[in-house]
Amino acid sequence: MNPEKKGINTICTHEGGVEDVLFKGATSPIYTSTSYAFEDVDVKRYPRYFNTPNQEALGKKLAALEHAEQAMIFGSGMAAISTALLTFLQAGDHVVFQQTLYGGTYNLAVTQLERFGISYSFTTGWQVMDFERELKDNTKLIYVETPSNPLLTITDLAGVSKLAKSKGIMTMIDNTFASPINQNPIDFGIDVVCHSATKYMGGHSDICAGVVASSKENMERVYQTAICFGGSLSDYTVWLLERSLKTMGLRVKEQNANAAQMAAYLMENPDILNVHYPGLESHPDHLLAKSQMNGFGGMLSFELSDEVDVSQFFKQLKLIKPSMSLAGLESTVSAPVTTSHALMSPEDRQKQGIRDSLVRFSLGIENIEDLTGDIEQAIKEVKSMQVHA
Ligand SMILES: *Cc1c(COP(=O)(O)O)cnc(C)c1O
């Protein structure tokens, strides 16, 4: 059966499990061996060869979810991203990164690539022409993130992949923020899809993992690099990730709905200045988002008015927790200026439109009234404290 023909929740539940031949149990048995027979076997298995029964089976589920021919699971999102980048880039090559890049990937670019003789540029915006402007004769790769962190900008996937194909350049995306439920970049011509499975795929804030998905040909190359760098994931966690993925469709659907309702609520709140959410009609790229996403995601960001101090606001929240990470079942907020974008200069932050009062919001699955109620009481509390100060 062609997995692309199945519904997304069917893929999440059924695709790529390890069949329990012995006892016919409902879930995949977990194979923890690091030692497998090597004589008279078709496949020589070893955890760092990314081919234990659980790794192999989960790879099939992930490939089906991303409409890819093959996928591999890594020990973290950064293990996946770094292995993929160093597979397709070599000394003398140039790579164009989208300006609004995940902090860890930005760090990888600026601290590691030059040592390998790989040069790079950052775009000044996220329009197709911004990517085109940075291309050089030796550009081998364009790297995009959409929706981006923390302003939820949208990059035209079909536009960027068309530009890249016309020049024989490869494209790679970090699809973490969207999750495969909301966006399948391969359908728009993107070559390689990376994920931090620590986020929506794991979804319960208890797994650190990463994914690379692409064509069979590309994945053969990723594989050869991966077994050298050794960033494989323990089979215990592979198993836990398989379990988590079964409910990804349900979780993300709820998170999408909560984000949409929260965005509408924040738009009406006089103490909130700007709301960044691709699902809002007022988002500058709402129509583009609609054309390439199946849902607008569970992430949004907003600015508090000058009357409401961000750190005071965080202290007054009772249900929503300030946190570095995102995409869990529980709602979390972070201030990019003190977390993900703390190392960036104030000028660079200003250039990107990241204000000190910006709050990034990862919507969980709680009841929406409890979440809006928490925002409301926290703002009220901060304002009354300021009056009495
Ligand atoms: C968290 C994250 C990563 C890195 O993933 P790890 O699992 O922490 O290594 C990469 N990209 C995005 C967008 C992320 O949110």
XYZ file of C-alpha atoms and ligand atoms in Angstrom:
404
model
C 0.000 0.000 0.000
C 1.246 3.497 -0.781
C 1.590 5.275 2.597
C 0.878 8.642 0.956
C -2.639 7.454 0.236
C -3.367 6.817 3.908
C -4.694 9.478 6.258
C -2.221 11.233 8.515
C -3.514 9.703 11.750
C -3.439 6.234 10.192
C 0.207 6.774 9.300
C 0.946 8.035 12.820
C -0.693 4.980 14.372
C 0.219 2.145 12.026
C 3.071 2.893 9.661
C 6.457 1.347 10.357
C 6.027 -0.573 13.600
C 8.012 -3.691 14.487
C 5.563 -6.584 14.280
C 5.292 -8.648 17.444
C 5.490 -12.030 15.741
C 5.878 -14.008 18.968
C 2.966 -12.708 20.991
C 0.949 -10.546 18.575
C 0.943 -7.607 20.985
C -0.424 -4.255 19.850
C 2.839 -2.345 20.206
C 6.335 -2.757 18.799
C 8.653 -4.991 20.808
C 11.809 -3.120 21.785
C 15.127 -4.539 20.599
C 17.939 -3.273 22.781
C 20.810 -5.387 21.453
C 24.057 -3.721 20.521
C 25.325 -7.056 19.283
C 23.709 -8.962 16.395
C 24.837 -12.034 14.491
C 26.911 -11.137 11.447
C 27.073 -14.496 9.727
C 24.264 -15.799 7.530
C 22.265 -12.563 7.852
C 21.049 -10.163 5.137
C 21.677 -7.045 7.217
C 24.557 -6.478 9.610
C 22.840 -4.611 12.415
C 24.384 -2.229 14.940
C 22.898 0.847 16.684
C 25.419 3.254 15.142
C 24.598 1.838 11.710
C 21.104 3.233 12.296
C 19.607 -0.167 11.443
C 18.369 -1.866 14.608
C 14.806 -3.206 14.160
C 13.321 -0.241 16.054
C 15.421 2.369 14.210
C 14.539 0.852 10.853
C 10.825 0.646 11.607
C 10.582 4.186 12.937
C 12.469 5.459 9.884
C 9.609 4.104 7.749
C 6.993 5.981 9.792
C 8.986 9.219 9.536
C 9.521 8.826 5.795
C 5.775 8.285 5.304
C 4.979 11.349 7.440
C 7.274 13.572 5.355
C 6.353 12.048 1.958
C 10.016 11.064 1.641
C 11.526 7.848 0.289
C 13.648 7.375 3.396
C 14.266 8.886 6.814
C 16.763 8.441 9.634
C 16.510 9.162 13.365
C 19.332 10.924 15.219
C 20.288 11.582 18.834
C 19.192 15.239 18.621
C 17.941 17.821 16.160
C 21.437 19.273 15.915
C 22.932 15.810 15.225
C 20.473 15.516 12.327
C 21.105 19.040 10.997
C 24.900 18.936 11.330
C 25.137 15.487 9.731
C 22.908 16.564 6.840
C 24.853 19.806 6.267
C 28.230 18.047 6.362
C 26.946 15.377 3.993
C 26.096 17.776 1.210
C 28.775 20.436 1.762
C 32.526 20.141 1.358
C 35.586 22.391 1.323
C 35.188 25.133 -1.273
C 31.354 25.124 -1.148
C 29.116 28.016 -0.156
C 25.753 27.775 1.633
C 22.990 30.377 1.958
C 21.138 30.362 5.275
C 17.877 32.147 5.906
C 18.557 35.062 8.263
C 16.034 34.002 10.914
C 17.765 30.784 11.904
C 17.377 28.552 14.969
C 20.102 29.576 17.484
C 21.878 26.198 17.483
C 22.061 26.108 13.693
C 23.307 29.710 13.626
C 26.008 28.684 16.096
C 26.959 25.669 13.978
C 27.305 27.920 10.940
C 29.405 30.642 12.523
C 31.631 28.464 14.740
C 32.161 25.282 12.692
C 31.762 25.636 8.930
C 34.859 27.716 8.222
C 37.043 25.007 9.786
C 35.818 22.703 7.027
C 36.506 25.278 4.324
C 32.786 25.914 3.836
C 31.716 29.549 3.405
C 28.243 30.874 4.140
C 25.963 33.900 3.811
C 22.839 34.907 5.667
C 19.945 36.434 3.781
C 18.721 39.879 4.803
C 15.079 38.819 4.480
C 13.006 35.771 3.615
C 11.696 36.585 0.141
C 12.867 34.464 -2.805
C 14.887 37.431 -4.101
C 16.679 37.659 -0.751
C 17.978 34.136 -1.337
C 18.798 34.875 -4.973
C 20.860 37.914 -3.968
C 23.206 35.780 -1.832
C 23.937 33.114 -4.451
C 27.532 32.660 -5.588
C 29.081 30.458 -8.267
C 30.015 27.908 -5.599
C 26.672 27.932 -3.727
C 25.676 24.302 -3.196
C 22.870 24.601 -0.679
C 20.000 26.885 0.390
C 18.740 26.398 3.930
C 15.301 27.672 5.003
C 13.138 27.758 8.125
C 9.420 28.389 7.839
C 7.519 29.350 9.938
C 10.559 31.020 11.493
C 11.511 31.657 15.093
C 10.342 33.888 16.772
C 8.401 36.117 14.350
C 6.675 33.307 12.415
C 7.677 34.635 9.002
C 6.739 32.441 6.045
C 9.189 31.490 3.273
C 7.832 30.566 -0.171
C 8.852 26.885 -0.409
C 7.908 26.394 -4.054
C 9.560 29.708 -4.985
C 12.845 28.915 -3.244
C 12.985 25.366 -4.590
C 12.281 26.623 -8.138
C 15.113 29.144 -7.836
C 17.462 26.467 -6.480
C 16.546 23.882 -9.134
C 17.164 26.401 -11.915
C 20.755 26.730 -10.673
C 21.342 23.085 -9.698
C 21.452 23.972 -5.995
C 20.148 21.692 -3.248
C 17.541 22.879 -0.708
C 17.232 21.919 2.952
C 14.603 22.919 5.512
C 14.261 22.835 9.259
C 10.594 21.796 9.468
C 10.483 21.619 13.272
C 8.049 24.483 13.903
C 5.449 23.190 11.458
C 5.799 19.435 12.166
C 4.893 17.006 9.367
C 1.251 17.420 10.332
C 1.192 21.042 9.164
C 3.755 21.101 6.374
C 5.368 18.626 3.974
C 8.146 20.569 2.205
C 9.052 17.720 -0.164
C 5.684 18.266 -1.887
C 6.936 21.756 -2.779
C 10.249 20.583 -4.204
C 12.485 20.910 -1.123
C 15.185 18.203 -1.195
C 16.076 17.502 2.441
C 13.839 17.876 5.521
C 15.323 18.091 9.029
C 13.503 18.049 12.360
C 14.242 18.448 15.982
C 12.054 15.535 17.109
C 12.573 16.965 20.596
C 9.667 19.284 19.770
C 6.329 18.279 18.176
C 7.324 14.729 17.272
C 8.264 13.849 20.859
C 5.645 16.278 22.085
C 5.818 15.412 25.789
C 9.019 17.295 26.692
C 10.805 14.043 27.525
C 12.696 13.051 24.359
C 15.719 14.557 22.624
C 15.959 13.348 19.006
C 16.313 14.463 15.405
C 15.247 13.408 11.908
C 16.514 13.729 8.344
C 14.181 12.738 5.490
C 14.860 12.803 1.753
C 15.150 10.701 -1.415
C 16.753 7.257 -1.281
C 19.770 8.603 -3.165
C 20.301 11.517 -0.767
C 19.744 9.343 2.301
C 22.431 6.878 1.142
C 24.848 9.801 1.321
C 23.538 10.997 4.705
C 23.937 7.438 5.956
C 27.617 7.255 5.007
C 28.322 10.488 6.921
C 26.093 9.528 9.847
C 27.841 6.240 10.628
C 31.140 8.171 10.843
C 29.816 10.934 13.095
C 27.850 8.446 15.165
C 24.861 10.543 16.194
C 22.417 7.650 16.561
C 19.588 7.442 19.094
C 19.218 4.806 21.826
C 16.603 2.176 21.020
C 14.798 2.918 24.269
C 14.217 6.463 23.061
C 13.470 5.314 19.515
C 10.686 3.212 20.982
C 9.396 6.119 23.070
C 9.416 8.374 19.999
C 7.385 5.800 18.061
C 4.856 5.814 20.873
C 4.725 9.614 20.893
C 4.237 9.854 17.152
C 1.038 7.831 17.361
C -0.725 10.840 18.881
C 1.122 13.575 16.979
C -1.816 14.256 14.661
C -4.201 14.658 17.603
C -1.819 16.784 19.645
C -0.865 19.132 16.830
C -4.483 19.559 15.753
C -5.342 20.712 19.270
C -2.261 22.935 19.443
C -3.185 24.528 16.087
C -6.699 25.230 17.361
C -5.420 26.681 20.633
C -2.922 28.920 18.811
C -5.627 30.229 16.473
C -7.948 31.015 19.382
C -5.141 32.530 21.435
C -4.074 34.719 18.488
C -7.651 35.996 18.128
C -7.838 36.692 21.868
C -4.503 38.541 21.920
C -5.548 40.673 18.930
C -8.453 41.977 21.009
C -6.355 42.610 24.121
C -5.459 46.326 24.555
C -2.242 45.441 26.438
C -0.891 43.465 23.498
C 0.643 45.415 20.617
C 1.454 42.985 17.847
C 0.490 39.373 17.290
C 2.539 37.265 14.893
C 0.647 34.174 13.739
C 0.433 32.915 10.151
C -3.187 31.904 10.692
C -4.251 35.536 11.188
C -5.562 37.265 8.087
C -3.491 40.276 9.155
C -0.257 38.249 8.861
C 1.567 39.616 5.777
C 2.047 36.107 4.345
C -1.224 34.555 5.455
C -2.181 33.498 1.924
C 1.239 31.990 1.250
C 1.006 30.076 4.546
C -2.439 28.859 3.529
C -1.094 27.618 0.205
C 1.745 25.530 1.667
C 0.557 24.530 5.161
C -2.173 22.120 6.250
C -2.475 23.968 9.558
C -0.902 27.156 10.894
C 0.893 25.573 13.840
C 0.955 25.883 17.606
C 3.557 28.672 17.827
C 2.893 32.415 17.925
C 4.570 35.515 19.299
C 3.340 38.860 20.563
C 4.566 42.122 22.068
C 3.461 43.416 25.434
C 2.672 47.116 25.745
C 5.190 49.319 27.575
C 2.978 49.197 30.665
C 3.577 45.473 31.119
C 7.135 44.370 31.936
C 7.973 40.984 30.387
C 9.792 39.446 33.359
C 7.088 40.631 35.781
C 4.470 39.181 33.440
C 6.286 35.811 33.408
C 6.430 35.789 37.215
C 2.672 36.292 37.460
C 1.707 33.465 35.102
C 0.245 30.558 37.060
C -0.400 27.913 34.401
C 1.832 28.864 31.480
C 5.498 28.200 32.276
C 8.445 30.265 31.044
C 10.684 27.732 29.280
C 13.584 27.475 26.833
C 11.974 24.731 24.793
C 8.669 24.395 22.980
C 6.019 22.145 21.454
C 5.142 20.149 24.579
C 1.638 19.276 25.725
C 2.000 22.089 28.256
C 1.926 25.742 27.142
C 5.189 27.626 27.548
C 6.461 31.140 26.905
C 9.930 32.558 26.396
C 11.453 35.981 25.847
C 13.723 35.650 22.786
C 15.769 38.624 23.966
C 16.960 36.725 27.067
C 16.933 33.185 25.629
C 17.147 32.138 21.960
C 18.418 35.521 20.708
C 20.404 36.653 23.772
C 23.767 36.342 22.011
C 22.657 38.529 19.106
C 23.581 42.236 19.305
C 20.726 44.652 20.105
C 21.232 46.219 16.637
C 20.889 42.860 14.873
C 17.804 42.055 16.922
C 16.306 45.394 15.991
C 17.089 44.751 12.317
C 15.145 41.501 12.535
C 12.260 43.192 14.336
C 12.790 41.322 17.632
C 11.786 43.795 20.349
C 12.589 43.482 24.064
C 8.872 43.129 24.778
C 8.469 40.155 22.427
C 7.048 36.957 23.923
C 7.214 33.617 22.103
C 4.282 31.391 22.933
C 4.151 27.612 22.439
C 0.543 26.482 22.800
C -0.128 23.215 24.566
C -3.329 21.202 24.740
C -4.898 22.796 27.831
C -8.408 24.244 27.615
C -8.193 27.603 25.902
C -10.229 29.491 28.529
C -7.671 28.509 31.163
C -4.859 29.833 28.987
C -6.509 33.156 28.098
C -7.553 33.472 31.753
C -3.929 33.040 32.853
C -2.734 35.752 30.436
C -5.507 38.064 31.604
C -4.840 37.666 35.341
C -1.053 38.030 34.861
C -1.394 41.306 32.937
C -3.864 42.619 35.502
C -1.530 41.698 38.359
C 1.526 43.348 36.763
C -0.438 46.534 36.072
C -1.799 46.757 39.599
C 1.694 46.219 41.042
C 2.955 49.094 38.903
C 0.156 51.358 40.103
C 1.019 50.592 43.730
C 4.772 50.890 43.270
C 15.115 22.701 19.122
C 15.355 23.024 17.699
C 16.474 22.541 17.008
C 17.563 21.717 17.663
O 17.094 20.519 18.127
P 17.743 19.708 19.363
O 16.881 18.515 19.439
O 17.710 20.603 20.557
O 19.149 19.399 18.981
C 16.595 22.863 15.668
N 15.690 23.635 15.044
C 14.620 24.132 15.687
C 13.657 24.976 14.934
C 14.401 23.856 17.031
O 13.334 24.359 17.657
